[in-house]
Short mmCIF file of C-alpha atoms in Angstrom, two decimals:
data_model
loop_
_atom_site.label_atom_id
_atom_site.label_comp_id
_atom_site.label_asym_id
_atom_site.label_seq_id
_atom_site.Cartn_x
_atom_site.Cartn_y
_atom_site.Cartn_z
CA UNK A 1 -173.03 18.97 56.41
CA UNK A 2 -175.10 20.73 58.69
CA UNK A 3 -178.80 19.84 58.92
CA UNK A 4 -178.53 17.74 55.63
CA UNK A 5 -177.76 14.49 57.31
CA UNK A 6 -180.36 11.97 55.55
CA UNK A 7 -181.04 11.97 51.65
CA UNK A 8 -184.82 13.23 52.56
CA UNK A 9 -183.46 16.43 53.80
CA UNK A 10 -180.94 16.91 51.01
CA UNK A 11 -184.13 16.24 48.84
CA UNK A 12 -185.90 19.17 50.69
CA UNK A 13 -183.42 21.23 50.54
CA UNK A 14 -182.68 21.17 46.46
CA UNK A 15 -186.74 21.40 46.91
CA UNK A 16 -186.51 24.82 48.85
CA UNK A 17 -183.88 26.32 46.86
CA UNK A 18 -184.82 25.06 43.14
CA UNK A 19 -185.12 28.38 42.34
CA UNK A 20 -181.85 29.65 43.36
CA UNK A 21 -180.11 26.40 41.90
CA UNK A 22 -182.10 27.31 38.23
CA UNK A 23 -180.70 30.80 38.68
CA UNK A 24 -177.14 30.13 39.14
CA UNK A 25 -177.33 27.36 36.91
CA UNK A 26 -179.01 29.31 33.86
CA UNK A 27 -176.52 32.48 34.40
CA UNK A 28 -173.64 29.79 34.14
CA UNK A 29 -175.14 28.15 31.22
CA UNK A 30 -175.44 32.09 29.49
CA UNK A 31 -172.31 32.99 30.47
CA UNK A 32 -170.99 29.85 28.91
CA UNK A 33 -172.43 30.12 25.94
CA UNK A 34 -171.50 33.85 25.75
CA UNK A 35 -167.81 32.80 25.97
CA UNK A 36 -168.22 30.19 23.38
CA UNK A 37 -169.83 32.54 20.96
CA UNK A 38 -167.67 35.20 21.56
CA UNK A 39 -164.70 32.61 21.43
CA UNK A 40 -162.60 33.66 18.32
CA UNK A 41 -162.29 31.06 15.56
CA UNK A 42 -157.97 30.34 15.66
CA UNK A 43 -156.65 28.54 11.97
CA UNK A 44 -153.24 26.71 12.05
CA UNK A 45 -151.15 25.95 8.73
CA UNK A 46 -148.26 24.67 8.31
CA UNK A 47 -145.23 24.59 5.92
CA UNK A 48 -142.75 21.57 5.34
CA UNK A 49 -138.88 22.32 4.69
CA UNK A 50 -136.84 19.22 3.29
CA UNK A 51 -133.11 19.36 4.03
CA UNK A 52 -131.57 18.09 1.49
CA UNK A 53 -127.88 16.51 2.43
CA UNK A 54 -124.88 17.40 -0.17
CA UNK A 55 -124.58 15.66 -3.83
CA UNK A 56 -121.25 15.01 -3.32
CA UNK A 57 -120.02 14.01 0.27
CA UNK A 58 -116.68 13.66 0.50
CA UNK A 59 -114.56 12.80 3.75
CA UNK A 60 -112.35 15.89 3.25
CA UNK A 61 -114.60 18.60 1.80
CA UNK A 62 -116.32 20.10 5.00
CA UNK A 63 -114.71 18.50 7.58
CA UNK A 64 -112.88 21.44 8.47
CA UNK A 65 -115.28 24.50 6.51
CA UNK A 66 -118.62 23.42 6.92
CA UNK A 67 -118.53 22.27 10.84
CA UNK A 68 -122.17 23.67 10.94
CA UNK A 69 -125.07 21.46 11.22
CA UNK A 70 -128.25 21.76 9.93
CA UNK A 71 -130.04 22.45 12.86
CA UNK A 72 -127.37 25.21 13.68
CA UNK A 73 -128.23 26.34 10.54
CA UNK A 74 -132.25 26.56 10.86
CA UNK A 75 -131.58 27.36 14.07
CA UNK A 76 -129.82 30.80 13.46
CA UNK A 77 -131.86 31.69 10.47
CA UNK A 78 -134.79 31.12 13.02
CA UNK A 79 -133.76 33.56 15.43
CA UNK A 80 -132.80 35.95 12.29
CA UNK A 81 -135.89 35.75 10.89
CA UNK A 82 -137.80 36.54 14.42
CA UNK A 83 -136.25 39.60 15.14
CA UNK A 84 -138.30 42.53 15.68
CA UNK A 85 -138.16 44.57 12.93
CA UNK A 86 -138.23 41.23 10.81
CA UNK A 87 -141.84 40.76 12.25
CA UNK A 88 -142.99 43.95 12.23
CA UNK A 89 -142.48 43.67 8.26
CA UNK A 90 -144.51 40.38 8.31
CA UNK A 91 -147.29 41.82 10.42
CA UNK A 92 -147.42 45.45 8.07
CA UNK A 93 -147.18 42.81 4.47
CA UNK A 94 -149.87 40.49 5.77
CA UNK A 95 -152.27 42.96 7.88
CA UNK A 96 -152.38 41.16 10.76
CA UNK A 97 -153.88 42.66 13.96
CA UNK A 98 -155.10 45.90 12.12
CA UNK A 99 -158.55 45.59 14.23
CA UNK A 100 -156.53 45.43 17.52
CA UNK A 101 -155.67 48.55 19.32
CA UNK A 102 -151.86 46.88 19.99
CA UNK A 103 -148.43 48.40 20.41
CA UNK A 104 -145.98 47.31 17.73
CA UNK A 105 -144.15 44.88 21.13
CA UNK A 106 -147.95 43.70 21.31
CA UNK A 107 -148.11 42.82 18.07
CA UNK A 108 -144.53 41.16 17.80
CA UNK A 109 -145.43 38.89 21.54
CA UNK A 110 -148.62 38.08 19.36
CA UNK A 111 -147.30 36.98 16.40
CA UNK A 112 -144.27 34.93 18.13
CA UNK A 113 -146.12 32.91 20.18
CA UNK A 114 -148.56 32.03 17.25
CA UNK A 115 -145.48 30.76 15.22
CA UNK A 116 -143.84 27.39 15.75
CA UNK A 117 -140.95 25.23 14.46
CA UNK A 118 -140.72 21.90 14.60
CA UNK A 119 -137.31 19.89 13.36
CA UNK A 120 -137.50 16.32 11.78
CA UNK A 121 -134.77 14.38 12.86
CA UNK A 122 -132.74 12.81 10.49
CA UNK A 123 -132.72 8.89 10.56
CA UNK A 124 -129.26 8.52 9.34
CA UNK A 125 -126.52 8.05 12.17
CA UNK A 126 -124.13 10.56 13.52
CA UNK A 127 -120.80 9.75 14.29
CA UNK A 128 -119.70 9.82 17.41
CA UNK A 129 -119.24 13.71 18.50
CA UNK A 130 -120.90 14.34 15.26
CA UNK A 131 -123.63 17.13 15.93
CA UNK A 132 -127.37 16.62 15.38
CA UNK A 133 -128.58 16.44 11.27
CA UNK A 134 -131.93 17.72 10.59
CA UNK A 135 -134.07 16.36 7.63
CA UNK A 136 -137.18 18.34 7.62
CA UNK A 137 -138.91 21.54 9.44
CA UNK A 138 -141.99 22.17 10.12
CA UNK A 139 -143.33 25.81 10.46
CA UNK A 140 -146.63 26.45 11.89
CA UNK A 141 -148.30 29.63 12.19
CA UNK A 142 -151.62 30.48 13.83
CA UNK A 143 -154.15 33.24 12.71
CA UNK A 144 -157.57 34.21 13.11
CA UNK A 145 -158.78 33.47 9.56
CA UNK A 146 -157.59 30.86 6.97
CA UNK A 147 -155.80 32.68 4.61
CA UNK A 148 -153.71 34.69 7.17
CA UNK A 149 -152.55 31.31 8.83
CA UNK A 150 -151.36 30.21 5.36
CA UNK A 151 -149.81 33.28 4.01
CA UNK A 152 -147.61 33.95 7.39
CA UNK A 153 -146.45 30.34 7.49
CA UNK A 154 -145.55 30.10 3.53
CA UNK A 155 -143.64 34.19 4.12
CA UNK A 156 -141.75 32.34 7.14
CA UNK A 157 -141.02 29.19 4.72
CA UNK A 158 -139.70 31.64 1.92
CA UNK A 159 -137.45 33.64 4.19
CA UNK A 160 -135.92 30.60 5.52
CA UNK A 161 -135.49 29.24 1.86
CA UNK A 162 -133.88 32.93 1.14
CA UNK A 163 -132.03 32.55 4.13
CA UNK A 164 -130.70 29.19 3.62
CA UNK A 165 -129.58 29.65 0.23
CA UNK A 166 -128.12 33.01 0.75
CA UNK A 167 -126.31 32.29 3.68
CA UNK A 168 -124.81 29.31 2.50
CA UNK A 169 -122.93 30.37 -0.62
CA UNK A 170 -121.68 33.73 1.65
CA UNK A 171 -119.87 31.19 4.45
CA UNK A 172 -118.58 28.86 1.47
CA UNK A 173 -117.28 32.02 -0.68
CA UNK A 174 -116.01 34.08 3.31
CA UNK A 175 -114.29 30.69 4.10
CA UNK A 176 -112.33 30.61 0.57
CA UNK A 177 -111.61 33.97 0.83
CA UNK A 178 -110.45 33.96 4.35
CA UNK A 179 -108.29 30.97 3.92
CA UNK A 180 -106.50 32.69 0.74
CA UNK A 181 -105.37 35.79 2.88
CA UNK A 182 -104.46 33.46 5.78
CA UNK A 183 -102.57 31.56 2.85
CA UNK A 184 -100.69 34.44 1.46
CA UNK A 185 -99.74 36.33 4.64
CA UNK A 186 -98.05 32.81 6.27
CA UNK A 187 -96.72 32.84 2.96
CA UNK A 188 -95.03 36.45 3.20
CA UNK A 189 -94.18 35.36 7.28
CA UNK A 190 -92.08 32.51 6.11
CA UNK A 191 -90.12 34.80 3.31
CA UNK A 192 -89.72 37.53 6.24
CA UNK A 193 -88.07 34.90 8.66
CA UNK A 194 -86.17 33.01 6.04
CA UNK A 195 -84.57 36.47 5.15
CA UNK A 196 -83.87 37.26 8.57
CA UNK A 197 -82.64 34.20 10.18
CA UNK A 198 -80.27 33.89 6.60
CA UNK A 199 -79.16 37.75 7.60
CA UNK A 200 -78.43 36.81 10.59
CA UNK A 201 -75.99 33.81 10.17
CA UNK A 202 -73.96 36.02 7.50
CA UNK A 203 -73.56 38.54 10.51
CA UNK A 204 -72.41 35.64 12.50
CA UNK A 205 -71.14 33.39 10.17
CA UNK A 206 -67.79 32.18 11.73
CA UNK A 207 -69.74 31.32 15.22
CA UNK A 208 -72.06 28.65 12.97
CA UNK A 209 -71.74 24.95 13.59
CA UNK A 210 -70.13 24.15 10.07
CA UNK A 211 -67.37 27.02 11.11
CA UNK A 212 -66.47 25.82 14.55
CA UNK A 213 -64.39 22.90 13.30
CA UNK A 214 -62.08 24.40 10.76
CA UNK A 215 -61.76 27.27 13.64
CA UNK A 216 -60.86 25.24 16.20
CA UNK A 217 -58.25 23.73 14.40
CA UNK A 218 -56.90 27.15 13.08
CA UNK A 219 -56.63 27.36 16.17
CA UNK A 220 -54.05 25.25 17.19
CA UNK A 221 -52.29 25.56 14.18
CA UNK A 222 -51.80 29.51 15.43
CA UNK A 223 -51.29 28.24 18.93
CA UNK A 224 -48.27 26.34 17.48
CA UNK A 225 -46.99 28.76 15.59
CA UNK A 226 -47.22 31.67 18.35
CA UNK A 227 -44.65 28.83 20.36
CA UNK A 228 -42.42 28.40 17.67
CA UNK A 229 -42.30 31.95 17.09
CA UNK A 230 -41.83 32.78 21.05
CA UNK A 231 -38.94 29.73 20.81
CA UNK A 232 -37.50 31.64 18.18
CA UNK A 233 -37.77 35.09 19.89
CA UNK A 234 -36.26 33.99 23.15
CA UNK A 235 -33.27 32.62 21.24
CA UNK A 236 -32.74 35.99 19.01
CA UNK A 237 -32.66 37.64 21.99
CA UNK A 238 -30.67 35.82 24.46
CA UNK A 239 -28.02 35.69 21.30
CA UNK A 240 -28.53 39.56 20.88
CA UNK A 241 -28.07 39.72 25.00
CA UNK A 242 -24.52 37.86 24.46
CA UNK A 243 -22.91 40.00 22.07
CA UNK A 244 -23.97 42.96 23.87
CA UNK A 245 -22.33 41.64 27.22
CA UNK A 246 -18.82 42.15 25.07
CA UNK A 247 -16.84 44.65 25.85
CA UNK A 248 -15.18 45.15 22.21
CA UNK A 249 -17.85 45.00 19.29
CA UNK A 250 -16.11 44.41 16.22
CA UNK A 251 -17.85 44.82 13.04
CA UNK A 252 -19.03 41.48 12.38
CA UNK A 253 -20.49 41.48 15.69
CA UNK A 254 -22.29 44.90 14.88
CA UNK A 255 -23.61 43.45 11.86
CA UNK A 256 -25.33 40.36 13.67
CA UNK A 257 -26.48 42.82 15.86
CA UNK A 258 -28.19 44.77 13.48
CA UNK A 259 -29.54 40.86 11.74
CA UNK A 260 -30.88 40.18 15.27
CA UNK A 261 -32.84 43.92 15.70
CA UNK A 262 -34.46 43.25 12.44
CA UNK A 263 -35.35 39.26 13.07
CA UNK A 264 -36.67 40.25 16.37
CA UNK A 265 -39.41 42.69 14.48
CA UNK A 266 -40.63 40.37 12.60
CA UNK A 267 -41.04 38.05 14.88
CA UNK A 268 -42.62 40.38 16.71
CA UNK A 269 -44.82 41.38 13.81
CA UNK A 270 -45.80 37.74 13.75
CA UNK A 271 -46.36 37.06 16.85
CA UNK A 272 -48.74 40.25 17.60
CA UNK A 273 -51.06 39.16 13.95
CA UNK A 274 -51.12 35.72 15.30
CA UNK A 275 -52.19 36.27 18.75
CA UNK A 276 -55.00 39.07 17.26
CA UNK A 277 -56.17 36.03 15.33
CA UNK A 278 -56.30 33.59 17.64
CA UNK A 279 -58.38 36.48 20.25
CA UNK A 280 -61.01 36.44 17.20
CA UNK A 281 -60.82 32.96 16.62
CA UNK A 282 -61.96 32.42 20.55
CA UNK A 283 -64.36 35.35 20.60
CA UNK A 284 -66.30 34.18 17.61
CA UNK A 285 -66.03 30.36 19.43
CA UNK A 286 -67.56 32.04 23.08
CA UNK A 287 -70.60 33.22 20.76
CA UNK A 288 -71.47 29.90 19.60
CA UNK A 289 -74.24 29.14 22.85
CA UNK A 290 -76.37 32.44 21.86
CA UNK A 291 -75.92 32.01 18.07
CA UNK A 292 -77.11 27.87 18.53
CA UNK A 293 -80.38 29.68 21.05
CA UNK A 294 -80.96 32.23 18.25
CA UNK A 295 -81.04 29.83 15.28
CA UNK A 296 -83.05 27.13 17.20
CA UNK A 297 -85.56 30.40 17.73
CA UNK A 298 -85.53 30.93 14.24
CA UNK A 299 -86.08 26.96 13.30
CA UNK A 300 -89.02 26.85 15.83
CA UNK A 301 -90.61 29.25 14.44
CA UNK A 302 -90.56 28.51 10.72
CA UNK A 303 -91.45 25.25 11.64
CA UNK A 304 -94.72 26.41 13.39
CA UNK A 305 -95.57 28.80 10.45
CA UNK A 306 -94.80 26.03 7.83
CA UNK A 307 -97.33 23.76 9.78
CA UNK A 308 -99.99 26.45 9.80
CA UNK A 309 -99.05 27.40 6.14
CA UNK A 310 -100.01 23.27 5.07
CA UNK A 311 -103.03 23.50 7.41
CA UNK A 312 -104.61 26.70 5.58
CA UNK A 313 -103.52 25.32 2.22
CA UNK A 314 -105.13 22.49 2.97
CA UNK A 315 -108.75 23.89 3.83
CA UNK A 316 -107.99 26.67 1.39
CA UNK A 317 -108.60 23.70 -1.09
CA UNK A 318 -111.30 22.26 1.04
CA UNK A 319 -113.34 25.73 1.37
CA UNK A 320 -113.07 26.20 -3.10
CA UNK A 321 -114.25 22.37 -3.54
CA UNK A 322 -117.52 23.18 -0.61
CA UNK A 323 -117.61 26.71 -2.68
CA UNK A 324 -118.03 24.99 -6.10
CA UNK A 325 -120.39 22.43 -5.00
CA UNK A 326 -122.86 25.10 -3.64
CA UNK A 327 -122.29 26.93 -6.76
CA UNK A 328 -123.24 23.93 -8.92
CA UNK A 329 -126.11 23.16 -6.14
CA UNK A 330 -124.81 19.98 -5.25
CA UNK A 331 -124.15 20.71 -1.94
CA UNK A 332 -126.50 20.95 1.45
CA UNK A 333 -129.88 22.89 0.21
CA UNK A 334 -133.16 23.45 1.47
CA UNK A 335 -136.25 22.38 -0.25
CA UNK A 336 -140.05 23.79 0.20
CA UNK A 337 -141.52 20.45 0.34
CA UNK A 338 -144.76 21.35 0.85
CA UNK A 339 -146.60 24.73 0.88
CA UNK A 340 -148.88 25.53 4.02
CA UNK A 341 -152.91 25.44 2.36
CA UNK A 342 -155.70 27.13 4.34
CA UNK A 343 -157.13 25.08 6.61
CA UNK A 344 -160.70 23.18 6.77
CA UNK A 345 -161.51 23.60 10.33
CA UNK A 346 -160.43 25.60 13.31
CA UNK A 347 -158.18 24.31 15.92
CA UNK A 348 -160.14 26.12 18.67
CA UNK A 349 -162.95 23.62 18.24
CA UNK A 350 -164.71 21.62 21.21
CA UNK A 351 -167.36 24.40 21.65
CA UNK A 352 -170.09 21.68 22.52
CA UNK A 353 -167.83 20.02 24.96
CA UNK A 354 -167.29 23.51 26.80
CA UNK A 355 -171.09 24.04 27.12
CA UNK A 356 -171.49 21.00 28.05
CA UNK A 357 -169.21 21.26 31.05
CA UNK A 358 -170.13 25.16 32.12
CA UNK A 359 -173.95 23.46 32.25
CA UNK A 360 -172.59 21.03 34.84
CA UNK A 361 -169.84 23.18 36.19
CA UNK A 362 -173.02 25.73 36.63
CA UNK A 363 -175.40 23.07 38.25
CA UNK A 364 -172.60 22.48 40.46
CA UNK A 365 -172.27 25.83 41.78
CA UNK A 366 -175.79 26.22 42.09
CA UNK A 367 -176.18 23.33 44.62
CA UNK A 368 -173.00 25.18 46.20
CA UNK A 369 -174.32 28.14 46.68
CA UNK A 370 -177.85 26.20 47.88
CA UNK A 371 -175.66 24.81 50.71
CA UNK A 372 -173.67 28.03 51.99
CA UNK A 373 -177.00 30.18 52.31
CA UNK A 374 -178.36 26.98 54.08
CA UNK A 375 -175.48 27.10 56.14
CA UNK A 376 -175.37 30.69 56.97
CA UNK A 377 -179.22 30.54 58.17
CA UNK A 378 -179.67 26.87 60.11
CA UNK A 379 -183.62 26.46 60.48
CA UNK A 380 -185.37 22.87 62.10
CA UNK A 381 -187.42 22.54 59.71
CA UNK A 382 -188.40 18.90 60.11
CA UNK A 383 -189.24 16.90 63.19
CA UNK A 384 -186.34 14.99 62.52
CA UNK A 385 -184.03 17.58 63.19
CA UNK A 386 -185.64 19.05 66.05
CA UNK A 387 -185.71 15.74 67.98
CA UNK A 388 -181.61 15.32 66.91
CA UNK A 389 -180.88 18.82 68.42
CA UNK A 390 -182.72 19.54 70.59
CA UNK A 391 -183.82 16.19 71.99
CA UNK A 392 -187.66 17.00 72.26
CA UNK A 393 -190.13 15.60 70.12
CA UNK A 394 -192.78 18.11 68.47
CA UNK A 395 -196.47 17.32 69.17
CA UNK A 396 -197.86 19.57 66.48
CA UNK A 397 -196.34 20.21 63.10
CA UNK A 398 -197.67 23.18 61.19
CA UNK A 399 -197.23 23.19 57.57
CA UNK A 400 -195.95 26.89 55.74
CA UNK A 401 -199.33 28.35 55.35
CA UNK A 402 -198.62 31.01 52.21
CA UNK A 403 -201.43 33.68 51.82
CA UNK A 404 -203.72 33.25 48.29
CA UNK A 405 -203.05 35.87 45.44
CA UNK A 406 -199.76 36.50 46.34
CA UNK A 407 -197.13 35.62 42.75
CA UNK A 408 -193.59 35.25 42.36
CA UNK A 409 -193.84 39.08 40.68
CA UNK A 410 -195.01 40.48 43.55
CA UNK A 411 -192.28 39.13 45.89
CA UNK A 412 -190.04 40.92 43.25
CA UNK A 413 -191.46 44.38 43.09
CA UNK A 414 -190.04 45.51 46.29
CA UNK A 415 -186.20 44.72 44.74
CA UNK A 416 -186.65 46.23 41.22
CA UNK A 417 -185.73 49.88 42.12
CA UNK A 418 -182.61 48.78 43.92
CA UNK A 419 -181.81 45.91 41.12
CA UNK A 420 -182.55 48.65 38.13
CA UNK A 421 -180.48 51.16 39.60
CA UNK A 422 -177.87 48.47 39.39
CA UNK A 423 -178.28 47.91 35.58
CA UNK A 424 -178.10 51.45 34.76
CA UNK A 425 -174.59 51.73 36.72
CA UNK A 426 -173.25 48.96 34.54
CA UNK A 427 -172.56 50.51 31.76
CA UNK A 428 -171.44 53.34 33.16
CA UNK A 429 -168.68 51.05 35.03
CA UNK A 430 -167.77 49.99 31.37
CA UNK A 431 -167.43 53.48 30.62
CA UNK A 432 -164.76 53.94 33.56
CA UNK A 433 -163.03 50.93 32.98
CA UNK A 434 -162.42 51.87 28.69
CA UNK A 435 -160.92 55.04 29.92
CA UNK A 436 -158.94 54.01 32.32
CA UNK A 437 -156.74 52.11 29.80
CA UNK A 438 -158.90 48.44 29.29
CA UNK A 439 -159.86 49.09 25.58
CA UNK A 440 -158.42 45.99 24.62
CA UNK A 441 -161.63 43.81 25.49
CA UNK A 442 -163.51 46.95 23.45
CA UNK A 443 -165.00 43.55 21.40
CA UNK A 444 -166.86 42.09 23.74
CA UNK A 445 -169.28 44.95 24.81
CA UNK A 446 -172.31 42.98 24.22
CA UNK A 447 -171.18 40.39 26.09
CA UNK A 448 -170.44 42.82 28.76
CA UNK A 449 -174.21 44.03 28.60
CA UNK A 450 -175.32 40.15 28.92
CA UNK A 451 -173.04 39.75 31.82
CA UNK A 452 -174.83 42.53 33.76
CA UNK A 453 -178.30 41.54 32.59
CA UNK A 454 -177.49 37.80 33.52
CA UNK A 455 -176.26 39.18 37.06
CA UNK A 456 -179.57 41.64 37.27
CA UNK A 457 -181.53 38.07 37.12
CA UNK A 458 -179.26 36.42 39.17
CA UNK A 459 -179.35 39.08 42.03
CA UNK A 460 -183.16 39.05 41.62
CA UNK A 461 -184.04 34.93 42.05
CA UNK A 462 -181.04 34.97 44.77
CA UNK A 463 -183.49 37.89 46.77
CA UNK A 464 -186.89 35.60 45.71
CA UNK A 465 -185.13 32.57 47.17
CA UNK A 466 -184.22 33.85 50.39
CA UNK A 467 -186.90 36.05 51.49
#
């Protein structure tokens, strides 16, 4: 601490430097209650939004349409209805910041943070993976008079009844009619494969599993024919081979001759049809393993769109039951429950309080700035503290002797050229700081002029107190 080491020479020094501690202390206290007064009176209002829950609630209707919650719901319309050019409509309906020298992004930041929602939890239990319900909302909105705050916060209320209602029959109706075309093109899918895969097995119709049986046993019923007919051949032959060994052919023999030629050709004839037969018989057989692939392809498929055709007929039906409940308003709704009213009081109150604490905040600094300059310029100024420094004890103390006539307003003469050129260059400094871009704070010129006078007197008990 110094030379303050006992509470007589803390005493002495608040004594010395009263003045200084009453200047600092009464600038705070101005400057205080410049802030408060200039302090802008701020108005909240709010709006209440019931959700109502569907009329009819039905296990099946919704569970596959209407996966939305309601706090998806408020939650989109919320960022739809704070878009930019959404708020810049608010802000040109309800005048709001026409006295401000903003930019329309300004204006928007302004009018965002000034707005708050607040959801209501709904007290009945969600399932389990069942999102979040939502049984009220709350809209706030903050502006600098009453009937602005109420206005802005009932406009917000309305566009999110709008919004609600609106957007709720659209999904309903886009999810009927989405499920209908979904509905009729499986439908036209499962006609297009039917008629292929039924093409198909008439182009390979002797290859199909009901065929292969009745071919395979035509086909040993040709395979014993073709040996009966090569039994037969050899033995036409062989008897055709023995007459011709003879060496005198009578005319029986060239009769049986001619018998044999001609029993020979059609066995022959026979024998080739047969065998042709039996070669299509076993190619038709050897394309049994890619006709069994292709028709498995075909089942596979019909089978998946037959399952997606009963899954879209079935929300096709659930989307027109959700689309005729919101038509007959028995389904999930929002109600205005109650409309935002101006306000009594302001929520920027607690102006005593504040003066209250820049007085003591002020007294504070005063005794502050009492101990720096007391610091910065370390004087014995008691016997005390010139037998702890310097370990001699004074014989003789000699009070301040001040000379007779002289007044606090002549100890300030000598400073009020310097301290008036001072508050002529103040306003000029406001003048350079408006056109260098700081117009916003245009408001609060006076309170600009008080600062500077407040500082003048400040500057001018800090030079009294220390000389």
């Amino acid at each position: 601490m110094g030379q303050i080491q006992s509470i007589e020479e803390l005493i002495g020094l608040l004594f010395r430097r009263r003045l200084l501690i009453g200047a600092v202390t009464v600038f705070g206290i101005v400057m205080t209650l410049l802030y408060v007064i200039s302090k802008p009176d701020v108005f909240e209002s709010t709006a209440v939004i019931q959700v109502q829950s569907p009329t009819v609630a039905n296990a099946e209707v919704g569970s596959t349409v209407a996966r939305e919650s309601s706090a998806q719901r408020l939650q989109t319309i919320q960022q739809q209805l704070t878009t930019r050019d959404n708020m810049l409509a608010v802000i040109a309906s309800q005048g709001l910041y026409t006295d401000l020298p903003l930019t329309d992004d300004q204006k928007v930041h302004l009018l965002r943070i000034s707005l708050r929602f607040e959801t209501v939890a709904s007290a009945a239990t969600a399932g389990f993976g069942a999102p979040a319900e939502v049984s009220a909302l709350l809209i706030s909105a903050q502006a600098p008079t009453r009937a602005q705050a109420a206005r802005v916060a009932n406009d917000f209320a309305q566009g999110i009844l709008d919004a609600g209602s609106a957007g709720q029959t659209e999904r309903t109706q886009e999810a009927a009619s989405f499920f209908r075309g979904e509905e009729t093109r499986l439908k036209a899918a499962i006609l297009a494969l039917e008629t292929e895969r039924a093409a198909y097995q008439a182009s390979h119709s002797g290859a199909l599993p009901a065929q292969r049986d009745l071919l395979r046993s035509e086909q040993t019923g040709l395979e014993t024919e073709l040996r009966s007919l090569d039994q037969a051949l050899v033995a036409a032959r062989n008897e055709r081979a023995a007459i011709e060994r003879k060496t005198t052919l009578r005319a029986t023999d060239r009769r049986q001759l001619d018998s044999l030629a001609a029993e020979i050709e059609t066995l022959s004839a026979q024998s080739e049809a047969l065998t042709a037969r039996r070669d299509e018989i076993q190619s038709q057989l050897s394309q049994s393993p890619e006709v069994d692939r292709t028709l498995a392809e075909f089942d596979r498929a019909l089978t998946q769109l037959q399952g997606q055709f009963e899954v879209v007929t079935r929300r096709t039906a659930e989307a027109e039951t959700a689309a005729k409940l919101q038509d007959n308003q028995q389904g999930e709704s929002f109600t205005l429950l109650e409309r935002a009213a101006e306000p009594d009081y302001p929520i920027s109150g607690g102006r005593r309080k504040l003066a209250m604490v820049g007085a003591v905040a002020s007294l504070m600094l005063g005794v502050m700035v009492a101990f720096v300059l007391d610091h910065l310029r370390p004087v014995l100024r008691t016997q005390r503290q010139l037998e702890r420094e310097l370990d001699l004890r004074p014989i003789v103390v000699i009070p301040e002797i001040k000379r007779p006539g002289k007044s606090l307003r002549q100890t300030l003469l000598p400073d009020l050229p310097r301290l008036s050129d001072l508050s002529r260059g103040v306003p000029e400094f406001a003048e350079r700081m408006a056109a260098q871009g700081t117009t916003a704070t245009a408001g609060l010129s006076p309170v600009q002029t008080a600062f500077g006078g407040a500082l003048v007197l400040l500057l001018v008990a800090a030079a009294a107190a220390m000389t």
